[in-house]
Coordinates of C-alpha atoms in Angstrom, one line a residue:
M13 CA 186.0 134.1 91.0
R14 CA 186.7 135.0 87.3
S15 CA 187.6 138.4 88.2
A16 CA 189.9 136.9 91.2
P17 CA 193.8 137.6 90.9
E18 CA 195.9 134.7 90.3
P19 CA 198.1 133.3 93.3
D20 CA 201.7 134.0 93.3
A21 CA 203.2 130.6 92.0
G22 CA 206.4 131.4 93.6
T23 CA 209.7 130.5 92.5
H24 CA 209.8 126.5 92.8
V25 CA 207.2 126.1 89.8
V26 CA 208.1 125.1 86.4
P27 CA 205.8 126.7 83.9
V28 CA 204.1 124.1 81.1
P29 CA 205.4 124.7 77.7
S30 CA 202.5 125.9 75.1
A31 CA 201.0 122.5 73.3
D32 CA 202.7 121.6 70.1
P33 CA 199.8 120.5 67.7
H34 CA 202.4 118.4 65.9
R35 CA 203.1 116.6 68.9
L36 CA 199.6 115.3 69.9
P37 CA 198.2 111.6 69.7
I38 CA 196.7 111.1 66.4
V39 CA 193.2 109.6 66.7
R40 CA 192.6 106.4 64.4
R41 CA 189.5 104.4 63.9
R42 CA 189.6 100.9 65.3
G43 CA 191.2 98.4 63.1
E44 CA 193.0 101.1 60.9
L45 CA 196.5 100.1 62.2
V46 CA 196.2 96.4 61.5
R47 CA 195.1 97.4 57.8
L48 CA 197.8 99.8 57.6
R49 CA 200.6 97.1 58.8
R50 CA 199.0 94.6 56.3
R51 CA 199.5 97.0 53.4
R52 CA 203.0 97.6 54.4
A53 CA 203.8 93.9 54.8
G54 CA 202.0 93.1 51.5
L55 CA 199.2 90.7 52.9
P56 CA 195.6 90.8 51.8
E57 CA 192.9 92.5 53.9
T58 CA 190.4 90.2 55.8
H59 CA 187.4 91.9 57.1
P60 CA 187.3 91.5 61.0
H61 CA 183.5 90.9 60.8
G62 CA 183.6 87.9 58.3
R63 CA 186.6 86.3 60.2
H64 CA 184.5 86.6 63.4
K65 CA 181.6 85.2 61.6
R66 CA 183.5 82.2 60.1
A67 CA 184.9 81.4 63.8
R68 CA 181.4 81.3 65.0
E69 CA 180.3 79.0 62.5
E70 CA 183.0 76.7 63.1
A71 CA 182.7 76.6 67.1
G72 CA 178.9 76.2 66.4
S73 CA 179.4 73.0 64.1
S74 CA 182.2 71.4 66.2
P75 CA 180.1 69.9 69.0
R76 CA 177.3 68.5 66.9
S77 CA 180.1 66.9 64.9
L78 CA 181.9 65.5 68.3
G79 CA 178.2 64.2 69.6
R80 CA 177.7 62.3 66.2
T81 CA 181.1 60.7 66.2
L82 CA 180.8 59.6 70.2
L83 CA 177.3 58.2 69.2
L84 CA 178.7 56.0 66.4
L85 CA 181.6 54.7 68.5
I86 CA 179.2 53.8 71.2
L87 CA 177.0 51.8 68.6
L88 CA 180.0 50.2 67.1
L89 CA 181.1 49.0 70.8
L90 CA 177.6 47.6 71.7
A91 CA 177.4 45.8 68.5
G92 CA 180.8 44.4 68.9
A93 CA 180.0 43.0 72.4
V94 CA 176.9 41.1 71.5
A95 CA 178.9 39.6 68.5
Y96 CA 181.4 38.7 70.8
A97 CA 179.1 37.2 73.4
M98 CA 177.4 35.3 70.7
L99 CA 180.5 33.8 69.3
F100 CA 182.8 33.0 72.3
M101 CA 180.6 33.1 75.7
P102 CA 180.0 29.4 76.7
K103 CA 176.3 28.5 76.2
Q104 CA 174.3 27.5 79.5
G105 CA 174.9 23.7 80.1
E106 CA 178.2 23.7 78.6
S107 CA 180.4 23.6 81.7
G108 CA 180.0 22.9 85.1
A109 CA 181.7 22.9 88.4
A110 CA 182.3 20.4 91.4
G111 CA 182.8 20.9 94.9
S112 CA 186.6 20.9 95.6
E113 CA 189.3 20.9 98.2
R114 CA 192.8 21.5 97.8
T115 CA 196.3 21.1 99.9
G116 CA 198.8 23.4 99.5
S117 CA 199.1 25.1 95.8
A118 CA 196.2 23.9 94.0
G119 CA 196.1 22.2 90.6
E120 CA 193.3 21.0 88.2
A121 CA 191.7 17.8 88.5
S122 CA 189.1 15.9 85.8
T123 CA 185.7 16.1 86.1
A124 CA 185.1 13.2 84.2
P125 CA 181.8 11.1 85.2
S126 CA 181.8 8.0 87.3
R127 CA 179.5 5.1 87.5
T128 CA 177.9 3.8 90.9
P129 CA 179.1 0.2 92.1
E130 CA 176.6 -1.9 93.8
P131 CA 178.4 -4.0 96.0
S132 CA 176.6 -7.2 97.8
T133 CA 176.6 -8.0 101.3
G134 CA 178.9 -9.9 103.4
Q135 CA 182.0 -10.3 105.8
S136 CA 185.7 -10.0 105.4
A137 CA 187.5 -12.8 104.2
P138 CA 190.5 -14.5 105.3
Q139 CA 193.6 -13.8 103.5
S140 CA 194.7 -15.9 100.7
S141 CA 197.6 -16.3 98.1
A142 CA 195.6 -18.2 95.8
P143 CA 195.6 -16.6 92.3
A144 CA 192.4 -15.0 90.9
T145 CA 190.0 -16.8 88.1
D146 CA 188.6 -15.4 85.5
T147 CA 184.7 -15.7 84.9
Q148 CA 182.5 -15.8 81.8
T149 CA 181.5 -12.3 81.0
D150 CA 179.3 -12.9 78.0
G151 CA 176.0 -11.3 78.3
D152 CA 177.1 -9.2 80.9
P153 CA 176.7 -5.4 79.9
S154 CA 178.3 -4.1 82.7
V155 CA 181.8 -5.5 81.3
A156 CA 183.3 -3.6 78.5
D157 CA 185.5 -5.0 75.6
G158 CA 189.0 -5.4 77.0
F159 CA 188.0 -6.1 80.2
T160 CA 187.5 -9.5 82.2
L161 CA 185.5 -10.4 85.2
R162 CA 188.2 -11.6 87.6
K163 CA 186.8 -13.4 90.8
D164 CA 189.4 -12.9 93.4
P165 CA 190.2 -15.1 96.3
E166 CA 190.0 -12.8 98.8
G167 CA 186.3 -12.5 98.6
F168 CA 185.2 -10.2 95.8
Q169 CA 185.1 -10.1 92.0
I170 CA 185.7 -6.9 89.9
A171 CA 186.4 -6.1 86.2
V172 CA 190.0 -5.8 85.2
A173 CA 191.8 -4.9 82.0
K174 CA 193.0 -7.6 80.1
G175 CA 197.0 -8.3 80.8
W176 CA 197.0 -6.9 84.1
D177 CA 199.0 -8.6 86.9
R178 CA 198.1 -9.4 90.5
T179 CA 199.7 -8.7 93.3
P180 CA 198.6 -11.1 96.5
K181 CA 197.3 -9.1 99.7
N182 CA 199.8 -7.7 101.3
G183 CA 200.4 -6.2 105.1
S184 CA 198.1 -3.4 104.4
G185 CA 195.2 -5.3 103.4
Q186 CA 195.7 -4.5 99.5
V187 CA 195.0 -6.4 96.6
V188 CA 196.7 -4.7 93.7
Y189 CA 196.2 -5.5 89.9
A190 CA 198.7 -3.2 87.8
H191 CA 200.1 -2.8 84.1
G192 CA 202.6 -0.3 83.3
D193 CA 202.2 3.1 85.3
F194 CA 198.4 1.9 86.0
E195 CA 197.4 0.2 89.4
L196 CA 194.3 -0.9 90.7
I197 CA 194.2 -1.4 94.6
V198 CA 191.3 -3.1 96.2
V199 CA 190.9 -3.2 99.9
P200 CA 187.9 -5.5 101.1
G201 CA 187.0 -4.7 104.3
R202 CA 189.9 -4.1 106.2
D203 CA 188.7 -1.0 108.4
S204 CA 185.7 -1.1 110.6
A205 CA 183.1 1.7 111.2
T206 CA 183.6 1.1 115.0
M207 CA 187.1 2.3 115.0
Y208 CA 186.9 4.8 111.9
G209 CA 183.4 6.2 112.3
G210 CA 180.2 5.9 110.2
D211 CA 180.7 8.7 107.7
P212 CA 182.4 7.5 104.5
M213 CA 183.2 11.1 103.3
A214 CA 185.4 11.7 106.6
Y215 CA 187.1 8.4 106.2
Q216 CA 188.0 9.1 102.7
R217 CA 189.0 12.5 103.3
D218 CA 190.9 12.0 106.8
K219 CA 191.6 8.2 107.8
E220 CA 191.7 6.2 104.6
S221 CA 195.5 4.9 104.1
E222 CA 195.4 4.9 100.8
L223 CA 195.1 8.6 100.3
Q224 CA 197.8 9.4 102.9
P225 CA 200.1 10.5 100.2
Y226 CA 197.6 13.2 99.2
R227 CA 197.4 14.2 102.9
S228 CA 200.9 14.5 103.3
S229 CA 202.1 16.3 99.8
S230 CA 202.5 19.8 99.9
W231 CA 201.2 20.0 96.0
A232 CA 198.0 18.1 96.1
T233 CA 194.3 18.8 95.0
A234 CA 191.2 16.9 95.5
T235 CA 187.6 17.6 93.3
G236 CA 184.4 15.9 92.7
L237 CA 184.0 14.6 96.4
R238 CA 180.3 13.4 96.9
T239 CA 178.6 11.0 99.0
I240 CA 176.4 8.5 97.1
E241 CA 173.5 6.3 98.6
V242 CA 172.2 3.2 97.0
G243 CA 169.9 0.3 98.4
G244 CA 170.8 1.4 101.9
R245 CA 174.6 1.5 101.4
T246 CA 176.7 4.7 101.5
M247 CA 179.8 5.6 99.4
A248 CA 182.1 8.2 99.2
E249 CA 184.3 9.1 95.9
G250 CA 186.6 11.7 95.2
Q251 CA 189.3 12.4 92.3
F252 CA 192.7 13.5 93.8
T253 CA 196.4 14.4 92.5
W254 CA 199.8 14.3 94.1
T255 CA 203.3 13.8 93.1
D256 CA 204.7 10.7 94.2
G257 CA 208.4 9.6 95.6
Q258 CA 209.8 9.7 92.1
G259 CA 208.7 12.5 91.0
Q260 CA 205.6 11.5 89.0
D261 CA 202.4 13.3 88.9
L262 CA 199.6 11.1 89.6
F263 CA 195.8 11.1 89.1
V264 CA 193.8 9.0 91.3
R265 CA 190.2 8.1 91.7
N266 CA 189.0 6.8 94.9
M267 CA 185.6 5.0 96.2
A268 CA 185.0 4.0 99.7
I269 CA 182.1 2.1 100.6
L270 CA 180.9 1.3 103.7
L271 CA 179.6 -2.2 103.5
N272 CA 177.9 -4.4 106.7
G273 CA 180.0 -1.9 109.2
R274 CA 183.1 -2.3 107.2
Y275 CA 184.8 -0.1 104.5
H276 CA 185.9 -1.4 101.2
I277 CA 188.0 0.4 99.0
V278 CA 188.5 0.6 95.1
Q279 CA 191.2 3.1 93.9
V280 CA 192.7 3.4 90.6
R281 CA 195.9 5.5 90.0
G282 CA 197.7 6.5 86.8
P283 CA 200.0 9.4 85.4
E284 CA 198.1 12.8 85.7
A285 CA 198.7 13.3 81.8
Q286 CA 196.4 10.1 81.3
R287 CA 193.3 10.9 83.2
D288 CA 190.9 9.4 80.5
E289 CA 192.5 5.9 80.8
V290 CA 192.3 6.3 84.8
T291 CA 188.9 7.1 84.6
R292 CA 188.1 4.4 82.1
F293 CA 189.7 1.8 84.6
Y294 CA 188.0 3.2 87.6
E295 CA 184.2 3.1 86.0
Q296 CA 184.7 -0.6 85.0
A297 CA 186.2 -1.4 88.5
T298 CA 183.4 0.2 90.6
A299 CA 180.5 -0.7 88.4
T300 CA 181.4 -4.5 88.7
Y301 CA 182.8 -4.8 92.4
R302 CA 180.9 -7.3 94.3
Y303 CA 181.9 -8.7 97.8
T304 CA 181.3 -12.3 97.9
G305 CA 182.7 -13.1 101.2

């Protein structure tokens, strides 16, 4: 093959010029251009291996530092949660909830305790317009200071705050004691269990006339509903709120007592902003109500 003749290139082949040694690429070591540029720019030289070593050290230490920081933050959050729970969370037994019903948009109702009355037996008494008389209350622990035990001619006795005025029995069978914005309404045996059923809770919730404003209101609440049985007698009580015709928000405590086949009502009404006073009058009334016939 070495002795073979060269082929005829023809007229269309451009001959390659001979190599110029001054135009060949200059082979330099890695990093030489960088150092050259740094020298020309007047910058100090940095050894590449030293720079890479520091970068590896910084990269190696960053995750450990981040881990320690996260662990410290978690411990601080846990300590803060424990401190908040100890200082601000309510302790067991400090608060409770009562069963409730509501009509329309709900509000709140008081959970003040109530006392259980002990009505006596008897039948409905005829209507009378005679004034109520006060009875001696010395030695009676059920009557608090500021109250007097009044024996009503409609056949019952009840503790009423001193200075309250009595209105004779009206066409709805109600005897009303009132003072200022407060009312004590007593209904001694108007409705019979034969007509309205023998469940005091159902009667109070659905049929009792004194609670018709609650059922008719579009903004009313009912809480603390419960049934009480004492000595073979069954009672139902509850706490109610509604807005009356004058736009006043009322707080009402009510008790319906089924006694000898008839319902007796004890109800106290007052301003919603004075719930404690309503509860005080109600507890005295229900604790001392007796039907005398």
